[in-house]
Amino acid sequence: MSSAPRTARGRATRDRILDSALKVFGEVGYHDASIVRITEGAGVAMGTFYLYFEGKLQVFNELVEDLNRRMRHRMTQAIAAAPNRLEAERAGFRAFFAFTTEVPQLYRIIRQAEFVSPEAMHLHYGRIVDGYRKALAAASDAGEIAPVDPEVTAWALMGIGEIIGMRWILWQEGSDGAPPIPDDVFEHTLDFITRALRPDKE
Amino acid sequence: MSSAPRTARGRATRDRILDSALKVFGEVGYHDASIVRITEGAGVAMGTFYLYFEGKLQVFNELVEDLNRRMRHRMTQAIAAAPNRLEAERAGFRAFFAFTTEVPQLYRIIRQAEFVSPEAMHLHYGRIVDGYRKALAAASDAGEIAPVDPEVTAWALMGIGEIIGMRWILWQEGSDGAPPIPDDVFEHTLDFITRALRPDKE
């Protein structure tokens, strides 16, 4: 329902509004976020906001979609060169944690979506699972990983990434931002995943 | 800070307020929940509410603590008779999913806690991890499971339970409540966990 900006300048303005919305929703939560605060943060007039968005819910939904796209893009790029699924998991988790360190607000915004916009939450998880499920099914068929159920496995792996990121990145966030995942935590996480996925020995 | 009720009648009243708070927070979220609505649901006067709780935040915090205790109690009972850690995982996950079906509001309330009361959220996860970590460390030392890192593994297992419960119980909730976990999803989940934990073959 939003008007896609036709000019580079329009796209830049829209991106500035989304950046500001990310900060505001991440800091004070959806309920306490106001369009005034979002436009002030973006340095645009209220009327400009309404050129691109219908209101708070729509900017929230588009923000989830935007973060989701950026996250998947980052992970897809990271795993492109991986020679097999286990290496792809390692590269994918590395990229996921790095994105979480850069954009810790992602978590908070997705958790709020449970109440604010269940559609946005379903879209977020659904799009991630969709690609993940297919990749796991192909790897399982090829014998690169154990004969797992691709859908349950995709969700289980997402759940691991989320909770480890919450505990060791999000909860450690300080005034100078969120830290990277500690190396030992990363290795222990990958050990767990590798055990769960590796093919049975002959 | 709350006054612990000294009589059975007092405890029953306090429990009725917590039950109503569970429904209200689970339905409309913390922000839209009002003490009026909670007392109406409990069938008690406003003055009675303030005998037991200082306000909305305190009833929220005590609710998280109450749910957390009930959930851990259920899981502890379920795994008491398990002959080894892998069987304990099976029984524990079965109990966790059953509790989620009975009290689907638990998820929503914990997710809200991220903004509303980070202390309540840390308490919830912290208490679960604490026992889990020790049990995994003992099982790992005894060779019942692989030599895993107990803390990262405890968090990973919690993350799996949460996301599988969200996808297959919470998201399937209808007007007649939340369904039980489907058998095949449960088995695939336990397959994944068993692979991740089982000791290496000699």
GROMACS .gro file of C-alpha atoms in nm, chain B residues 1-22 38 42 44 48-49 51-54 58-66 69:
model
   41
  203MET     CA    1   0.762  -0.658   4.798
  204SER     CA    2   0.421  -0.826   4.785
  205SER     CA    3   0.254  -0.943   5.100
  206ALA     CA    4   0.246  -1.320   5.103
  207PRO     CA    5  -0.108  -1.420   5.204
  208ARG     CA    6  -0.124  -1.587   5.543
  209THR     CA    7  -0.449  -1.775   5.499
  210ALA     CA    8  -0.574  -2.035   5.252
  211ARG     CA    9  -0.843  -1.788   5.151
  212GLY     CA   10  -0.580  -1.521   5.091
  213ARG     CA   11  -0.375  -1.755   4.877
  214ALA     CA   12  -0.683  -1.850   4.675
  215THR     CA   13  -0.760  -1.483   4.611
  216ARG     CA   14  -0.402  -1.410   4.508
  217ASP     CA   15  -0.407  -1.712   4.272
  218ARG     CA   16  -0.734  -1.588   4.120
  219ILE     CA   17  -0.572  -1.251   4.050
  220LEU     CA   18  -0.270  -1.421   3.888
  221ASP     CA   19  -0.499  -1.641   3.675
  222SER     CA   20  -0.686  -1.336   3.553
  223ALA     CA   21  -0.360  -1.149   3.489
  224LEU     CA   22  -0.238  -1.445   3.279
  240ILE     CA   23  -0.755  -0.798   3.584
  244ALA     CA   24  -1.074  -1.225   3.908
  246VAL     CA   25  -1.222  -0.900   4.329
  250THR     CA   26  -0.816  -0.634   4.728
  251PHE     CA   27  -0.570  -0.628   4.436
  253LEU     CA   28  -0.344  -0.602   4.929
  254TYR     CA   29  -0.136  -0.847   4.726
  255PHE     CA   30   0.032  -0.646   4.451
  256GLU     CA   31   0.178  -0.300   4.419
  260GLN     CA   32   0.463  -0.636   4.004
  261VAL     CA   33   0.175  -0.864   3.910
  262PHE     CA   34   0.352  -0.918   3.576
  263ASN     CA   35   0.681  -1.010   3.745
  264GLU     CA   36   0.512  -1.245   3.989
  265LEU     CA   37   0.320  -1.406   3.706
  266VAL     CA   38   0.644  -1.479   3.518
  267GLU     CA   39   0.792  -1.627   3.835
  268ASP     CA   40   0.480  -1.835   3.899
  271ARG     CA   41   0.805  -2.238   3.873
   0.00000   0.00000   0.00000
